Short mmCIF file of C-alpha atoms in Angstrom, two decimals:
data_model
loop_
_atom_site.label_atom_id
_atom_site.label_comp_id
_atom_site.label_asym_id
_atom_site.label_seq_id
_atom_site.Cartn_x
_atom_site.Cartn_y
_atom_site.Cartn_z
CA ALA C 1 0.00 0.00 0.00
CA GLN C 2 1.06 3.56 -0.62
CA LYS C 3 2.24 5.22 2.54
CA VAL C 4 4.16 8.26 3.74
CA THR C 5 5.89 8.29 7.10
CA GLN C 6 7.14 11.37 8.90
CA ALA C 7 8.62 9.94 12.05
CA GLN C 8 9.45 13.30 13.64
CA THR C 9 6.31 14.56 15.32
CA GLU C 10 7.80 17.81 16.55
CA ILE C 11 11.17 19.54 16.24
CA SER C 12 12.29 22.58 18.18
CA VAL C 13 15.34 24.60 17.13
CA VAL C 14 16.82 27.98 17.89
CA GLU C 15 16.80 30.57 15.15
CA LYS C 16 19.66 30.26 12.64
CA GLU C 17 20.09 26.54 13.24
CA ASP C 18 19.79 24.17 10.30
CA VAL C 19 17.03 21.58 10.52
CA THR C 20 16.15 18.52 8.45
CA LEU C 21 12.66 17.06 8.21
CA ASP C 22 12.54 13.39 7.27
CA CYS C 23 10.10 11.74 4.89
CA VAL C 24 10.01 8.06 3.97
CA TYR C 25 7.51 6.67 1.50
CA GLU C 26 6.24 3.33 0.24
CA THR C 27 4.81 2.84 -3.22
CA ARG C 28 4.24 0.04 -5.67
CA ASP C 29 4.51 2.43 -8.63
CA THR C 30 7.66 2.81 -10.68
CA THR C 31 6.89 6.43 -11.51
CA TYR C 32 5.48 8.76 -8.95
CA TYR C 33 5.57 12.31 -7.64
CA LEU C 34 6.41 13.59 -4.20
CA PHE C 35 5.46 16.91 -2.67
CA TRP C 36 6.19 19.04 0.37
CA TYR C 37 3.62 21.43 1.80
CA LYS C 38 3.85 23.93 4.66
CA GLN C 39 0.87 24.55 6.94
CA PRO C 40 1.19 27.71 9.05
CA PRO C 41 -1.22 28.32 11.94
CA SER C 42 -3.71 29.88 9.50
CA GLY C 43 -4.37 26.38 8.19
CA GLU C 44 -3.76 26.80 4.48
CA LEU C 45 -1.43 24.24 2.91
CA VAL C 46 1.27 26.07 0.98
CA PHE C 47 2.91 24.18 -1.87
CA LEU C 48 6.71 24.10 -1.60
CA ILE C 49 8.05 21.60 -4.11
CA ARG C 50 7.15 18.77 -6.48
CA ARG C 51 9.66 16.09 -7.44
CA ASN C 52 9.29 13.19 -9.87
CA SER C 53 10.78 9.78 -9.30
CA PHE C 54 13.04 10.06 -12.33
CA ASP C 55 14.94 13.03 -11.02
CA GLU C 56 17.23 12.32 -8.10
CA GLN C 57 19.05 15.60 -8.30
CA ASN C 58 18.96 17.57 -5.11
CA GLU C 59 17.14 20.88 -5.33
CA ILE C 60 17.85 24.14 -3.60
CA SER C 61 15.59 27.15 -3.34
CA GLY C 62 16.98 29.89 -1.15
CA ARG C 63 17.26 28.50 2.38
CA TYR C 64 15.32 25.38 1.41
CA SER C 65 16.85 22.22 -0.02
CA TRP C 66 15.52 18.77 -0.75
CA ASN C 67 17.35 15.46 -0.88
CA PHE C 68 15.61 12.69 -2.82
CA GLN C 69 17.05 9.20 -2.56
CA LYS C 70 15.15 6.52 -4.40
CA SER C 71 17.33 3.76 -2.96
CA THR C 72 16.13 4.52 0.55
CA SER C 73 12.66 5.81 -0.47
CA SER C 74 13.33 9.10 1.25
CA PHE C 75 12.63 12.71 0.35
CA ASN C 76 14.08 14.87 3.11
CA PHE C 77 13.72 18.61 3.49
CA THR C 78 16.37 20.87 5.00
CA ILE C 79 15.96 24.47 6.11
CA THR C 80 19.24 26.32 6.45
CA ALA C 81 19.56 29.17 8.94
CA SER C 82 16.03 28.71 10.22
CA GLN C 83 13.85 31.72 11.02
CA VAL C 84 10.88 32.19 13.33
CA VAL C 85 8.64 32.50 10.27
CA ASP C 86 9.53 28.91 9.36
CA SER C 87 7.49 27.71 12.34
CA ALA C 88 4.70 25.58 10.90
CA VAL C 89 3.64 22.01 10.29
CA TYR C 90 5.31 20.48 7.26
CA PHE C 91 3.74 17.68 5.27
CA CYS C 92 5.31 15.30 2.81
CA ALA C 93 2.89 13.77 0.28
CA LEU C 94 2.89 11.10 -2.42
CA SER C 95 0.69 11.34 -5.49
CA GLU C 96 -1.24 8.15 -6.15
CA GLU C 97 -2.92 7.53 -9.47
CA MET C 98 -6.48 6.21 -9.34
CA ASP C 99 -8.71 4.96 -12.16
CA SER C 100 -9.48 8.33 -13.70
CA SER C 101 -8.00 10.67 -11.16
CA TYR C 102 -5.35 10.88 -8.50
CA LYS C 103 -5.02 11.79 -4.86
CA LEU C 104 -2.36 12.94 -2.47
CA ILE C 105 -1.38 10.65 0.37
CA PHE C 106 -0.01 12.71 3.22
CA GLY C 107 2.25 11.88 6.10
CA SER C 108 1.20 12.86 9.59
CA GLY C 109 3.31 16.00 9.46
CA THR C 110 6.22 17.41 11.44
CA ARG C 111 5.64 20.44 13.60
CA LEU C 112 8.63 22.77 13.48
CA LEU C 113 9.08 25.37 16.17
CA VAL C 114 11.82 27.93 15.62
CA ARG C 115 12.59 29.87 18.80
CA PRO C 116 14.13 33.33 18.73
CA ASP Z 1 -4.64 36.27 -9.13
CA ALA Z 2 -6.80 35.05 -6.27
CA GLY Z 3 -5.97 31.68 -4.81
CA VAL Z 4 -8.43 29.01 -3.75
CA THR Z 5 -11.18 30.46 -1.59
CA GLN Z 6 -13.39 28.60 0.86
CA SER Z 7 -16.42 29.55 2.90
CA PRO Z 8 -17.31 29.71 5.65
CA THR Z 9 -14.09 29.98 7.64
CA HIS Z 10 -15.55 28.40 10.75
CA LEU Z 11 -18.73 26.51 11.43
CA ILE Z 12 -20.31 25.02 14.53
CA LYS Z 13 -23.02 22.39 14.16
CA THR Z 14 -24.69 19.82 16.38
CA ARG Z 15 -24.87 16.10 15.85
CA GLY Z 16 -27.39 15.03 13.24
CA GLN Z 17 -27.36 18.31 11.37
CA HIS Z 18 -26.35 18.87 7.79
CA VAL Z 19 -23.56 21.12 6.53
CA THR Z 20 -22.53 22.60 3.19
CA LEU Z 21 -19.01 23.85 2.55
CA ARG Z 22 -18.05 25.88 -0.50
CA CYS Z 23 -14.93 26.24 -2.58
CA SER Z 24 -13.88 28.39 -5.52
CA PRO Z 25 -10.81 27.20 -7.42
CA ILE Z 26 -8.02 29.29 -8.85
CA SER Z 27 -9.18 31.01 -12.02
CA GLY Z 28 -8.65 28.66 -14.96
CA HIS Z 29 -8.46 25.52 -12.83
CA LYS Z 30 -11.11 22.95 -13.66
CA SER Z 31 -10.42 20.33 -11.02
CA VAL Z 32 -11.36 20.52 -7.36
CA SER Z 33 -10.45 18.04 -4.64
CA TRP Z 34 -11.68 17.86 -1.05
CA TYR Z 35 -9.67 16.65 1.94
CA GLN Z 36 -10.49 16.17 5.60
CA GLN Z 37 -7.82 16.97 8.17
CA VAL Z 38 -8.48 15.78 11.69
CA LEU Z 39 -6.46 17.52 14.39
CA GLY Z 40 -2.92 16.21 14.56
CA GLN Z 41 -3.11 14.24 11.34
CA GLY Z 42 -2.39 14.73 7.67
CA PRO Z 43 -5.21 15.48 5.23
CA GLN Z 44 -7.28 12.56 3.95
CA PHE Z 45 -8.71 12.51 0.42
CA ILE Z 46 -12.51 12.69 0.13
CA PHE Z 47 -13.39 13.55 -3.50
CA GLN Z 48 -11.99 14.81 -6.75
CA TYR Z 49 -14.11 16.53 -9.39
CA TYR Z 50 -13.12 17.49 -12.89
CA GLU Z 51 -15.29 19.11 -15.50
CA LYS Z 52 -18.28 18.76 -13.17
CA GLU Z 53 -17.92 14.99 -12.86
CA GLU Z 54 -16.82 12.97 -9.86
CA ARG Z 55 -13.54 11.34 -10.82
CA GLY Z 56 -12.36 9.92 -7.55
CA ARG Z 57 -13.68 9.11 -4.12
CA GLY Z 58 -11.87 8.29 -0.90
CA ASN Z 59 -12.91 5.97 1.89
CA PHE Z 60 -15.71 8.07 3.36
CA PRO Z 61 -19.34 7.10 4.07
CA ASP Z 62 -22.24 8.04 1.83
CA ARG Z 63 -23.10 10.85 4.23
CA PHE Z 64 -20.43 12.76 2.36
CA SER Z 65 -21.33 14.07 -1.09
CA ALA Z 66 -20.14 16.82 -3.37
CA ARG Z 67 -20.78 18.48 -6.66
CA GLN Z 68 -19.08 20.85 -9.04
CA PHE Z 69 -20.83 23.68 -10.83
CA PRO Z 70 -20.43 25.02 -14.39
CA ASN Z 71 -18.11 27.75 -13.08
CA TYR Z 72 -15.96 24.97 -11.50
CA SER Z 73 -16.76 25.97 -7.93
CA SER Z 74 -17.70 23.11 -5.67
CA GLU Z 75 -19.76 22.21 -2.63
CA LEU Z 76 -19.11 19.51 -0.08
CA ASN Z 77 -22.15 18.26 1.79
CA VAL Z 78 -22.14 16.20 4.95
CA ASN Z 79 -25.39 14.76 6.32
CA ALA Z 80 -26.20 13.40 9.77
CA LEU Z 81 -23.12 14.95 11.34
CA LEU Z 82 -21.15 12.95 13.90
CA LEU Z 83 -18.72 14.22 16.50
CA GLY Z 84 -15.96 12.57 14.50
CA ASP Z 85 -16.67 14.83 11.52
CA SER Z 86 -15.07 17.71 13.42
CA ALA Z 87 -12.08 18.64 11.30
CA LEU Z 88 -10.52 21.15 8.95
CA TYR Z 89 -11.93 20.64 5.47
CA LEU Z 90 -9.54 21.63 2.75
CA CYS Z 91 -10.28 22.28 -0.88
CA ALA Z 92 -7.57 22.06 -3.54
CA SER Z 93 -7.64 23.06 -7.16
CA SER Z 94 -5.49 21.89 -10.03
CA HIS Z 95 -5.32 22.10 -13.76
CA PRO Z 96 -4.29 19.23 -16.02
CA THR Z 97 -0.91 19.89 -17.55
CA SER Z 98 -1.03 17.04 -20.03
CA GLY Z 99 -3.61 16.71 -22.76
CA GLY Z 100 -6.53 17.83 -20.62
CA ARG Z 101 -6.39 14.61 -18.63
CA LEU Z 102 -6.01 14.45 -14.87
CA GLN Z 103 -2.50 13.33 -14.05
CA TYR Z 104 -0.85 12.36 -10.81
CA THR Z 105 1.84 14.81 -11.81
CA ASP Z 106 -0.46 17.81 -11.38
CA THR Z 107 0.16 20.09 -8.42
CA GLN Z 108 -2.76 20.75 -6.10
CA TYR Z 109 -3.11 24.21 -4.58
CA PHE Z 110 -5.01 24.43 -1.34
CA GLY Z 111 -7.39 26.95 0.16
CA PRO Z 112 -7.43 28.13 3.78
CA GLY Z 113 -9.96 25.51 4.82
CA THR Z 114 -13.21 25.46 6.74
CA ARG Z 115 -12.97 24.45 10.37
CA LEU Z 116 -16.04 22.43 11.31
CA THR Z 117 -16.87 21.74 14.92
CA VAL Z 118 -19.64 19.26 15.71
CA LEU Z 119 -21.04 19.43 19.23
#
């Protein structure tokens, strides 16, 4: 069965520390897409990145970077020099194809608290 | 451009009542999906609509129903509310990037959600 596991329930860091959020997935598909979303206290899920299973290149966007390793079924997310505004719940998700549609399968999320 | 909008923001109902939640997708997006997020958990897929047709359904009882209108906005209806229906209901919109067909590669953009409390 398709599954996403985010083992870290909550992480607390001091501002300017680097932090890595782990994501491990299970899928029977050979091609698939993975996503990261950020959920601030307002509740809206903010799209951060989409990565396909063919592309194992790491990606960097400002202070954010993602490490995708197909061999270990992991898609980890690192925030460099964390800021208070990074405090949120972060979700990793796997896109699962259905008969004539698709759905996102989410992990349980990691709550990140960045303290001043 | 406006993002996904949802109404109402908050809602309080009692057990047994009925509720209707509304969603307007990003302009130009023709697909709407609904998710339920119980406190402390990740969102769970309820429905996906595309071109006014139901295209996918998650593991939810028949008390949950939805529809999509000609302008691509959508309503989620829940009948006979239970305490366990208390959750944040999220709407997401997407637009097929390949040949007008829904693809698992499409990115879903979420609205702010409707927080439903059932007493």
